Amino acid sequence: MTPAIELANVSKIYRRYGGRQFATLKSALLQRSVLRGLQPSETFPALKDVSFSVPKGSTYGVIGRNGSGKSTALKLVAGITKPTSGTVLVDGRISALIELGAGFHPEISGGENVFINGVMLGLTKREIEQRFDAIVDFAELKEFIDAPVKTYSSGMYMRLGFAVAIHVDPDVLLVDEVLAVGDAGFTHKCLDKFAEFRRRGKTILLVTHSLNLVERFCDEALWLDGGHASAHGDPRRVVDAYLTKVEEGEEVLLATTTARAVEIARPRAAAGTTIPLDPSANMLQATEGRSSTSSEGPKRASDMFGAIEGRWGSREVEITDVVLLGRDGEPSFVFHSGDAMSVRLKVRANPPTDDFVFGIGLFNADGVCCYGTNTYLEEMNPDRLAGEAEATFAIHSLDLVEGTYKLDVAVHKRDGYPYDYHRLLYTFRVKSRLHDVGIYRPSHHWTFSPNVRFKPEEA
């Protein structure tokens, strides 16, 4: 069967601005080449030898990070731009939801713009008249359709553009991140329209960052990375491969961020910048009620989480290394909710001491303490610490919701005197395919009476 969309060995090269540029068309013609004569460093390949085909009646998703070539591929299919090499074939009438409202004239009414935009999309005047009321109702603009478009809000403008494009009744619908054009109700209406298109056997090419949408709607998916086709096929498999690559990039970024924070904190600490309060010690005192009778108690407790990022302490016991370990025992900065995580501290005590406490604190990106403890709180009475040593804090199940978190580590005396305190220097990320809210995800399940039913998950 002839595919609705087919790209064969397609490449698209754009000129990179900022280097040598032609001042005039005449100078470009005199040099006999507008593109081929440029140096490689002065061109940008948006797509590199990309091939894929979309069967008629199917929904095909294209994912990838910003700048990967997704929108360029969609514009090639729409005919907005031409490939530098390769072929692009499309069978059927196209409606492109790429730049909604392109061509709207701000000085004339919304109704007049519906006719102009409809003609631009290939409809006849009679067809537009037949669909006019449906377009206005879908855009939810009945009261404002006679007002000049320049008086519309951005949401109204985009909704009208979406309504016109969706009522062209195309054979091939091209969609580029246009579902954020209204409130939740309008978004659901858009998704229902896509579902209707699928039932009617229309072909949809969807470019989006919404991975859940790709898994829910698409029959196949393509992952573009740096202009190359990295994977295509089953949407779940492609999305999983993409997320794995994203996590690898996050690992590198978080490792760099943590290393920089530790490096910046080191000279400050060496210069004698100290903060006499230790958060885990204050937590200890507050828990045991030791400061409840002290006038300084509330002030010290508030200072506990008010300290800024940094490092301080006497260094009589020094933290020489901090490593976050994943389930496999390898260093990691990206975890999945429910994974095991360990924090390994390497310390050096010179001279030996019999007064020491190891402390850990987990904070979310807003600075809210998710959890904090130390060895003295857990009734481990210190005996002796000498020379090089290690301490590992093991979390069997990291039951946190998706987000970015910070880690405090400390070694101090039982009375809170800090040997070495690292405040918010270590960053890690928790990933999840669920989008629950809050901080903590307790292990749980739902049960229902027989008269409570849910729709089965869409294939």
GROMACS .gro file of C-alpha atoms in nm:
model
  459
    1MET     CA    1   0.000   0.000   0.000
    2THR     CA    2   0.125   0.348  -0.089
    3PRO     CA    3   0.228   0.534   0.228
    4ALA     CA    4   0.065   0.864   0.310
    5ILE     CA    5   0.406   1.019   0.391
    6GLU     CA    6   0.747   0.901   0.281
    7LEU     CA    7   1.089   1.058   0.338
    8ALA     CA    8   1.382   0.894   0.161
    9ASN     CA    9   1.740   0.991   0.252
   10VAL     CA   10   1.635   1.347   0.331
   11SER     CA   11   1.888   1.607   0.440
   12LYS     CA   12   1.826   1.973   0.508
   13ILE     CA   13   2.111   2.220   0.543
   14TYR     CA   14   2.067   2.575   0.669
   15ARG     CA   15   2.316   2.854   0.655
   16ARG     CA   16   2.471   2.934   0.991
   17TYR     CA   17   2.459   3.310   1.044
   18GLY     CA   18   2.728   3.497   1.229
   19GLY     CA   19   3.019   3.413   1.001
   20ARG     CA   20   3.084   3.544   0.649
   21GLN     CA   21   2.762   3.666   0.491
   22PHE     CA   22   2.676   3.800   0.151
   23ALA     CA   23   2.598   4.170   0.174
   24THR     CA   24   2.377   4.168  -0.136
   25LEU     CA   25   2.220   3.927  -0.384
   26LYS     CA   26   2.469   4.056  -0.639
   27SER     CA   27   2.768   3.952  -0.426
   28ALA     CA   28   2.614   3.609  -0.379
   29LEU     CA   29   2.566   3.564  -0.753
   30LEU     CA   30   2.918   3.686  -0.828
   31GLN     CA   31   3.057   3.414  -0.602
   32ARG     CA   32   2.839   3.164  -0.798
   33SER     CA   33   2.710   2.981  -0.495
   34VAL     CA   34   2.477   3.070  -0.212
   35LEU     CA   35   2.522   2.743  -0.020
   36ARG     CA   36   2.772   2.506  -0.180
   37GLY     CA   37   3.050   2.761  -0.174
   38LEU     CA   38   3.024   2.819   0.200
   39GLN     CA   39   3.270   2.656   0.435
   40PRO     CA   40   3.130   2.359   0.634
   41SER     CA   41   3.153   2.556   0.956
   42GLU     CA   42   2.915   2.813   0.806
   43THR     CA   43   2.630   2.569   0.742
   44PHE     CA   44   2.407   2.380   0.979
   45PRO     CA   45   2.265   2.036   0.890
   46ALA     CA   46   1.920   2.026   1.053
   47LEU     CA   47   1.846   1.678   0.910
   48LYS     CA   48   2.100   1.420   0.798
   49ASP     CA   49   1.992   1.135   0.569
   50VAL     CA   50   1.659   1.073   0.744
   51SER     CA   51   1.419   0.811   0.606
   52PHE     CA   52   1.078   0.703   0.734
   53SER     CA   53   0.732   0.627   0.599
   54VAL     CA   54   0.388   0.670   0.753
   55PRO     CA   55   0.118   0.425   0.638
   56LYS     CA   56  -0.224   0.567   0.550
   57GLY     CA   57  -0.459   0.582   0.846
   58SER     CA   58  -0.185   0.561   1.108
   59THR     CA   59  -0.064   0.806   1.373
   60TYR     CA   60   0.311   0.862   1.373
   61GLY     CA   61   0.495   1.046   1.650
   62VAL     CA   62   0.827   1.228   1.625
   63ILE     CA   63   1.017   1.298   1.948
   64GLY     CA   64   1.355   1.443   2.040
   65ARG     CA   65   1.513   1.725   2.230
   66ASN     CA   66   1.502   2.087   2.114
   67GLY     CA   67   1.706   2.141   1.798
   68SER     CA   68   1.693   1.776   1.693
   69GLY     CA   69   1.519   1.848   1.361
   70LYS     CA   70   1.156   1.761   1.447
   71SER     CA   71   0.997   2.084   1.326
   72THR     CA   72   1.221   2.089   1.020
   73ALA     CA   73   1.093   1.743   0.922
   74LEU     CA   74   0.735   1.860   0.967
   75LYS     CA   75   0.792   2.169   0.752
   76LEU     CA   76   0.941   1.952   0.478
   77VAL     CA   77   0.631   1.732   0.480
   78ALA     CA   78   0.408   2.042   0.476
   79GLY     CA   79   0.596   2.183   0.177
   80ILE     CA   80   0.695   2.498   0.367
   81THR     CA   81   1.059   2.431   0.282
   82LYS     CA   82   1.237   2.198   0.042
   83PRO     CA   83   1.499   1.933   0.123
   84THR     CA   84   1.861   1.994   0.031
   85SER     CA   85   1.880   1.631  -0.081
   86GLY     CA   86   1.651   1.331  -0.081
   87THR     CA   87   1.279   1.308  -0.159
   88VAL     CA   88   0.960   1.388   0.033
   89LEU     CA   89   0.632   1.239  -0.090
   90VAL     CA   90   0.286   1.309   0.052
   91ASP     CA   91  -0.036   1.150  -0.073
   92GLY     CA   92  -0.350   1.352   0.003
   93ARG     CA   93  -0.466   1.694   0.124
   94ILE     CA   94  -0.251   1.834   0.406
   95SER     CA   95  -0.349   2.051   0.700
   96ALA     CA   96  -0.057   2.170   0.909
   97LEU     CA   97  -0.102   2.274   1.271
   98ILE     CA   98   0.243   2.429   1.287
   99GLU     CA   99   0.212   2.805   1.315
  100LEU     CA  100  -0.152   2.852   1.406
  101GLY     CA  101  -0.308   3.167   1.270
  102ALA     CA  102  -0.031   3.231   1.019
  103GLY     CA  103  -0.178   3.481   0.773
  104PHE     CA  104  -0.437   3.626   1.010
  105HIS     CA  105  -0.480   3.999   0.950
  106PRO     CA  106  -0.503   4.190   1.279
  107GLU     CA  107  -0.722   4.472   1.145
  108ILE     CA  108  -1.011   4.259   1.020
  109SER     CA  109  -1.257   4.044   1.211
  110GLY     CA  110  -1.213   3.686   1.317
  111GLY     CA  111  -1.489   3.578   1.078
  112GLU     CA  112  -1.321   3.738   0.779
  113ASN     CA  113  -0.992   3.578   0.880
  114VAL     CA  114  -1.163   3.238   0.889
  115PHE     CA  115  -1.247   3.275   0.519
  116ILE     CA  116  -0.899   3.401   0.425
  117ASN     CA  117  -0.723   3.131   0.627
  118GLY     CA  118  -0.954   2.860   0.495
  119VAL     CA  119  -0.878   2.957   0.136
  120MET     CA  120  -0.505   2.950   0.215
  121LEU     CA  121  -0.551   2.595   0.345
  122GLY     CA  122  -0.724   2.485   0.023
  123LEU     CA  123  -1.096   2.519   0.099
  124THR     CA  124  -1.346   2.677  -0.137
  125LYS     CA  125  -1.573   2.961  -0.024
  126ARG     CA  126  -1.873   2.724  -0.024
  127GLU     CA  127  -1.685   2.473   0.195
  128ILE     CA  128  -1.591   2.746   0.441
  129GLU     CA  129  -1.952   2.868   0.460
  130GLN     CA  130  -2.068   2.514   0.534
  131ARG     CA  131  -1.815   2.474   0.816
  132PHE     CA  132  -1.815   2.830   0.951
  133ASP     CA  133  -2.049   2.771   1.246
  134ALA     CA  134  -1.861   2.454   1.346
  135ILE     CA  135  -1.530   2.642   1.336
  136VAL     CA  136  -1.660   2.926   1.553
  137ASP     CA  137  -1.820   2.686   1.803
  138PHE     CA  138  -1.504   2.476   1.827
  139ALA     CA  139  -1.292   2.788   1.889
  140GLU     CA  140  -1.540   2.905   2.156
  141LEU     CA  141  -1.541   3.254   2.002
  142LYS     CA  142  -1.909   3.307   1.912
  143GLU     CA  143  -1.927   3.636   2.104
  144PHE     CA  144  -1.604   3.772   1.957
  145ILE     CA  145  -1.603   3.646   1.598
  146ASP     CA  146  -1.694   3.991   1.459
  147ALA     CA  147  -1.425   4.173   1.659
  148PRO     CA  148  -1.087   4.257   1.499
  149VAL     CA  149  -0.827   3.988   1.559
  150LYS     CA  150  -0.592   4.247   1.711
  151THR     CA  151  -0.825   4.260   2.012
  152TYR     CA  152  -0.792   3.883   2.074
  153SER     CA  153  -0.581   3.736   2.348
  154SER     CA  154  -0.304   3.499   2.242
  155GLY     CA  155  -0.519   3.203   2.349
  156MET     CA  156  -0.817   3.321   2.142
  157TYR     CA  157  -0.590   3.378   1.843
  158MET     CA  158  -0.443   3.029   1.864
  159ARG     CA  159  -0.781   2.862   1.923
  160LEU     CA  160  -0.923   3.020   1.609
  161GLY     CA  161  -0.623   2.909   1.405
  162PHE     CA  162  -0.653   2.556   1.543
  163ALA     CA  163  -1.028   2.543   1.469
  164VAL     CA  164  -0.981   2.649   1.107
  165ALA     CA  165  -0.698   2.401   1.046
  166ILE     CA  166  -0.880   2.111   1.210
  167HIS     CA  167  -1.195   2.166   0.999
  168VAL     CA  168  -1.015   2.149   0.665
  169ASP     CA  169  -1.091   1.775   0.678
  170PRO     CA  170  -0.745   1.677   0.551
  171ASP     CA  171  -0.615   1.337   0.453
  172VAL     CA  172  -0.289   1.412   0.637
  173LEU     CA  173  -0.281   1.617   0.957
  174LEU     CA  174   0.053   1.762   1.071
  175VAL     CA  175   0.069   1.865   1.438
  176ASP     CA  176   0.358   2.051   1.602
  177GLU     CA  177   0.318   2.118   1.977
  178VAL     CA  178  -0.013   2.300   1.950
  179LEU     CA  179  -0.207   2.141   2.236
  180ALA     CA  180  -0.126   2.426   2.476
  181VAL     CA  181  -0.368   2.661   2.299
  182GLY     CA  182  -0.632   2.679   2.568
  183ASP     CA  183  -0.748   2.564   2.906
  184ALA     CA  184  -0.782   2.202   3.014
  185GLY     CA  185  -1.131   2.175   2.864
  186PHE     CA  186  -1.017   2.294   2.523
  187THR     CA  187  -0.715   2.061   2.534
  188HIS     CA  188  -0.943   1.764   2.595
  189LYS     CA  189  -1.159   1.876   2.302
  190CYS     CA  190  -0.849   1.882   2.080
  191LEU     CA  191  -0.754   1.531   2.190
  192ASP     CA  192  -1.108   1.411   2.119
  193LYS     CA  193  -1.078   1.559   1.770
  194PHE     CA  194  -0.753   1.368   1.715
  195ALA     CA  195  -0.926   1.048   1.828
  196GLU     CA  196  -1.205   1.116   1.579
  197PHE     CA  197  -0.949   1.161   1.301
  198ARG     CA  198  -0.796   0.827   1.390
  199ARG     CA  199  -1.134   0.653   1.381
  200ARG     CA  200  -1.198   0.800   1.035
  201GLY     CA  201  -0.871   0.657   0.907
  202LYS     CA  202  -0.688   0.990   0.869
  203THR     CA  203  -0.309   1.003   0.881
  204ILE     CA  204  -0.155   1.208   1.163
  205LEU     CA  205   0.209   1.311   1.197
  206LEU     CA  206   0.262   1.439   1.551
  207VAL     CA  207   0.568   1.628   1.675
  208THR     CA  208   0.563   1.670   2.052
  209HIS     CA  209   0.755   1.667   2.379
  210SER     CA  210   0.459   1.494   2.545
  211LEU     CA  211   0.585   1.137   2.565
  212ASN     CA  212   0.263   1.016   2.726
  213LEU     CA  213   0.072   1.148   2.424
  214VAL     CA  214   0.300   0.956   2.188
  215GLU     CA  215   0.254   0.633   2.382
  216ARG     CA  216  -0.121   0.684   2.402
  217PHE     CA  217  -0.202   0.788   2.044
  218CYS     CA  218   0.075   0.677   1.813
  219ASP     CA  219   0.106   0.352   1.620
  220GLU     CA  220   0.475   0.415   1.556
  221ALA     CA  221   0.732   0.670   1.667
  222LEU     CA  222   1.059   0.820   1.546
  223TRP     CA  223   1.333   0.960   1.769
  224LEU     CA  224   1.545   1.232   1.608
  225ASP     CA  225   1.875   1.320   1.773
  226GLY     CA  226   2.097   1.588   1.627
  227GLY     CA  227   1.930   1.554   1.288
  228HIS     CA  228   1.978   1.175   1.276
  229ALA     CA  229   1.709   0.909   1.306
  230SER     CA  230   1.819   0.730   1.623
  231ALA     CA  231   1.529   0.486   1.660
  232HIS     CA  232   1.186   0.415   1.515
  233GLY     CA  233   0.914   0.158   1.565
  234ASP     CA  234   0.704   0.071   1.870
  235PRO     CA  235   0.629   0.396   2.063
  236ARG     CA  236   0.707   0.253   2.409
  237ARG     CA  237   1.039   0.113   2.294
  238VAL     CA  238   1.134   0.439   2.121
  239VAL     CA  239   1.029   0.650   2.421
  240ASP     CA  240   1.227   0.428   2.658
  241ALA     CA  241   1.538   0.460   2.439
  242TYR     CA  242   1.494   0.838   2.428
  243LEU     CA  243   1.450   0.864   2.806
  244THR     CA  244   1.763   0.654   2.859
  245LYS     CA  245   1.959   0.898   2.642
  246VAL     CA  246   1.810   1.196   2.827
  247GLU     CA  247   1.912   1.043   3.160
  248GLU     CA  248   2.269   0.996   3.034
  249GLY     CA  249   2.280   1.367   2.952
  250GLU     CA  250   2.138   1.453   3.292
  251GLU     CA  251   2.403   1.235   3.458
  252VAL     CA  252   2.677   1.438   3.289
  253LEU     CA  253   2.510   1.771   3.371
  254LEU     CA  254   2.452   1.685   3.738
  255ALA     CA  255   2.803   1.547   3.776
  256THR     CA  256   2.943   1.873   3.637
  257THR     CA  257   2.715   2.083   3.857
  258THR     CA  258   2.812   1.890   4.171
  259ALA     CA  259   3.183   1.900   4.094
  260ARG     CA  260   3.166   2.276   4.040
  261ALA     CA  261   2.975   2.333   4.365
  262VAL     CA  262   3.227   2.126   4.565
  263GLU     CA  263   3.519   2.303   4.398
  264ILE     CA  264   3.377   2.648   4.475
  265ALA     CA  265   3.308   2.552   4.838
  266ARG     CA  266   3.661   2.416   4.898
  267PRO     CA  267   3.858   2.747   4.895
  268ARG     CA  268   3.591   2.918   5.104
  269ALA     CA  269   3.622   2.651   5.369
  270ALA     CA  270   4.003   2.662   5.352
  271ALA     CA  271   3.991   3.038   5.404
  272GLY     CA  272   3.813   2.986   5.733
  273THR     CA  273   3.458   3.075   5.630
  274THR     CA  274   3.261   2.891   5.898
  275ILE     CA  275   2.904   2.881   6.017
  276PRO     CA  276   2.894   2.768   6.381
  277LEU     CA  277   2.557   2.594   6.351
  278ASP     CA  278   2.521   2.240   6.220
  279PRO     CA  279   2.180   2.147   6.079
  280SER     CA  280   2.190   1.781   6.178
  281ALA     CA  281   2.299   1.879   6.529
  282ASN     CA  282   2.009   2.123   6.563
  283MET     CA  283   1.779   1.848   6.436
  284LEU     CA  284   1.920   1.623   6.704
  285GLN     CA  285   1.868   1.880   6.979
  286ALA     CA  286   1.516   1.964   6.863
  287THR     CA  287   1.424   1.594   6.854
  288GLU     CA  288   1.555   1.520   7.202
  289GLY     CA  289   1.417   1.841   7.349
  290ARG     CA  290   1.759   1.960   7.461
  291SER     CA  291   1.698   2.311   7.331
  292SER     CA  292   1.332   2.330   7.427
  293THR     CA  293   1.420   2.516   7.747
  294SER     CA  294   1.677   2.736   7.581
  295SER     CA  295   1.589   3.079   7.450
  296GLU     CA  296   1.815   3.003   7.154
  297GLY     CA  297   1.623   2.689   7.058
  298PRO     CA  298   1.375   2.837   6.809
  299LYS     CA  299   1.638   3.063   6.653
  300ARG     CA  300   1.883   2.777   6.603
  301ALA     CA  301   1.611   2.555   6.457
  302SER     CA  302   1.516   2.822   6.204
  303ASP     CA  303   1.881   2.874   6.111
  304MET     CA  304   1.908   2.501   6.051
  305PHE     CA  305   1.751   2.526   5.703
  306GLY     CA  306   1.840   2.887   5.636
  307ALA     CA  307   2.210   2.828   5.576
  308ILE     CA  308   2.316   2.881   5.216
  309GLU     CA  309   2.506   2.638   4.997
  310GLY     CA  310   2.862   2.591   5.115
  311ARG     CA  311   3.106   2.407   5.336
  312TRP     CA  312   3.232   2.476   5.684
  313GLY     CA  313   3.388   2.312   5.990
  314SER     CA  314   3.715   2.263   6.179
  315ARG     CA  315   3.832   1.973   5.956
  316GLU     CA  316   3.956   1.773   6.253
  317VAL     CA  317   3.752   1.506   6.079
  318GLU     CA  318   3.737   1.580   5.707
  319ILE     CA  319   3.499   1.445   5.442
  320THR     CA  320   3.732   1.365   5.154
  321ASP     CA  321   3.482   1.215   4.909
  322VAL     CA  322   3.105   1.178   4.862
  323VAL     CA  323   2.960   0.937   4.604
  324LEU     CA  324   2.598   0.852   4.526
  325LEU     CA  325   2.560   0.489   4.421
  326GLY     CA  326   2.278   0.325   4.227
  327ARG     CA  327   2.126  -0.020   4.259
  328ASP     CA  328   2.420  -0.175   4.072
  329GLY     CA  329   2.675  -0.012   4.303
  330GLU     CA  330   2.795   0.228   4.032
  331PRO     CA  331   2.810   0.608   4.079
  332SER     CA  332   2.491   0.777   3.962
  333PHE     CA  333   2.308   1.110   3.980
  334VAL     CA  334   1.979   0.998   3.821
  335PHE     CA  335   1.747   0.753   3.996
  336HIS     CA  336   1.395   0.623   3.945
  337SER     CA  337   1.136   0.649   4.218
  338GLY     CA  338   1.158   0.333   4.426
  339ASP     CA  339   1.521   0.260   4.334
  340ALA     CA  340   1.784   0.178   4.592
  341MET     CA  341   2.035   0.457   4.656
  342SER     CA  342   2.346   0.471   4.876
  343VAL     CA  343   2.553   0.768   4.988
  344ARG     CA  344   2.915   0.672   5.054
  345LEU     CA  345   3.132   0.907   5.257
  346LYS     CA  346   3.507   0.882   5.281
  347VAL     CA  347   3.649   1.060   5.584
  348ARG     CA  348   3.987   1.121   5.743
  349ALA     CA  349   4.028   1.166   6.121
  350ASN     CA  350   4.362   1.308   6.228
  351PRO     CA  351   4.405   1.288   6.523
  352PRO     CA  352   4.169   1.004   6.626
  353THR     CA  353   3.850   1.101   6.810
  354ASP     CA  354   3.583   0.933   7.021
  355ASP     CA  355   3.324   1.208   6.966
  356PHE     CA  356   3.173   1.195   6.618
  357VAL     CA  357   2.833   1.184   6.447
  358PHE     CA  358   2.756   1.124   6.078
  359GLY     CA  359   2.455   1.318   5.943
  360ILE     CA  360   2.250   1.311   5.620
  361GLY     CA  361   1.979   1.550   5.492
  362LEU     CA  362   1.765   1.533   5.176
  363PHE     CA  363   1.605   1.851   5.040
  364ASN     CA  364   1.389   1.917   4.737
  365ALA     CA  365   1.456   2.198   4.487
  366ASP     CA  366   1.248   2.442   4.696
  367GLY     CA  367   1.467   2.382   5.002
  368VAL     CA  368   1.206   2.174   5.187
  369CYS     CA  369   1.363   1.908   5.405
  370CYS     CA  370   1.239   1.568   5.285
  371TYR     CA  371   1.431   1.369   5.544
  372GLY     CA  372   1.716   1.412   5.789
  373THR     CA  373   1.891   1.184   6.033
  374ASN     CA  374   2.226   1.114   6.194
  375THR     CA  375   2.395   0.828   6.373
  376TYR     CA  376   2.337   0.977   6.721
  377LEU     CA  377   1.965   1.020   6.651
  378GLU     CA  378   1.961   0.651   6.563
  379GLU     CA  379   2.124   0.571   6.900
  380MET     CA  380   2.469   0.479   6.768
  381ASN     CA  381   2.709   0.589   7.042
  382PRO     CA  382   3.054   0.678   6.903
  383ASP     CA  383   3.356   0.488   7.027
  384ARG     CA  384   3.657   0.556   6.802
  385LEU     CA  385   3.730   0.704   6.459
  386ALA     CA  386   4.091   0.704   6.337
  387GLY     CA  387   4.264   0.759   6.003
  388GLU     CA  388   4.093   0.687   5.670
  389ALA     CA  389   3.739   0.549   5.703
  390GLU     CA  390   3.414   0.504   5.513
  391ALA     CA  391   3.047   0.541   5.608
  392THR     CA  392   2.761   0.439   5.379
  393PHE     CA  393   2.400   0.550   5.418
  394ALA     CA  394   2.182   0.301   5.224
  395ILE     CA  395   1.825   0.379   5.119
  396HIS     CA  396   1.648   0.059   5.020
  397SER     CA  397   1.367   0.237   4.833
  398LEU     CA  398   1.391   0.601   4.727
  399ASP     CA  399   1.020   0.677   4.755
  400LEU     CA  400   1.030   1.034   4.628
  401VAL     CA  401   0.822   1.187   4.350
  402GLU     CA  402   0.989   1.307   4.033
  403GLY     CA  403   1.210   1.612   4.078
  404THR     CA  404   1.553   1.751   4.159
  405TYR     CA  405   1.692   1.702   4.508
  406LYS     CA  406   1.989   1.825   4.711
  407LEU     CA  407   2.195   1.635   4.963
  408ASP     CA  408   2.360   1.751   5.287
  409VAL     CA  409   2.634   1.543   5.450
  410ALA     CA  410   2.811   1.619   5.776
  411VAL     CA  411   3.045   1.494   6.046
  412HIS     CA  412   3.021   1.672   6.382
  413LYS     CA  413   3.045   1.628   6.757
  414ARG     CA  414   2.751   1.514   6.965
  415ASP     CA  415   2.698   1.873   7.084
  416GLY     CA  416   2.678   1.995   6.721
  417TYR     CA  417   3.031   2.133   6.684
  418PRO     CA  418   3.100   2.086   6.309
  419TYR     CA  419   3.403   1.898   6.188
  420ASP     CA  420   3.302   1.915   5.821
  421TYR     CA  421   2.962   2.012   5.686
  422HIS     CA  422   2.869   2.005   5.315
  423ARG     CA  423   2.551   2.207   5.263
  424LEU     CA  424   2.346   2.146   4.941
  425LEU     CA  425   2.659   2.060   4.742
  426TYR     CA  426   2.532   1.734   4.590
  427THR     CA  427   2.246   1.727   4.341
  428PHE     CA  428   2.056   1.424   4.216
  429ARG     CA  429   1.739   1.371   4.017
  430VAL     CA  430   1.449   1.131   4.064
  431LYS     CA  431   1.261   1.023   3.749
  432SER     CA  432   0.917   0.869   3.723
  433ARG     CA  433   0.667   0.784   3.452
  434LEU     CA  434   0.393   0.887   3.696
  435HIS     CA  435   0.316   1.251   3.763
  436ASP     CA  436   0.196   1.250   4.121
  437VAL     CA  437   0.258   1.555   4.338
  438GLY     CA  438   0.419   1.633   4.671
  439ILE     CA  439   0.750   1.492   4.793
  440TYR     CA  440   0.699   1.142   4.930
  441ARG     CA  441   0.545   0.849   4.743
  442PRO     CA  442   0.438   0.584   4.994
  443SER     CA  443   0.400   0.227   4.877
  444HIS     CA  444   0.028   0.188   4.811
  445HIS     CA  445  -0.251   0.029   4.612
  446TRP     CA  446  -0.620   0.098   4.542
  447THR     CA  447  -0.921  -0.127   4.602
  448PHE     CA  448  -1.278  -0.062   4.485
  449SER     CA  449  -1.624  -0.206   4.528
  450PRO     CA  450  -1.764  -0.396   4.225
  451ASN     CA  451  -1.978  -0.103   4.110
  452VAL     CA  452  -1.670   0.117   4.052
  453ARG     CA  453  -1.523   0.063   3.705
  454PHE     CA  454  -1.251   0.225   3.498
  455LYS     CA  455  -1.196   0.220   3.124
  456PRO     CA  456  -0.920  -0.013   3.006
  457GLU     CA  457  -0.594   0.149   2.902
  458GLU     CA  458  -0.590   0.236   2.532
  459ALA     CA  459  -0.366   0.017   2.319
   0.00000   0.00000   0.00000
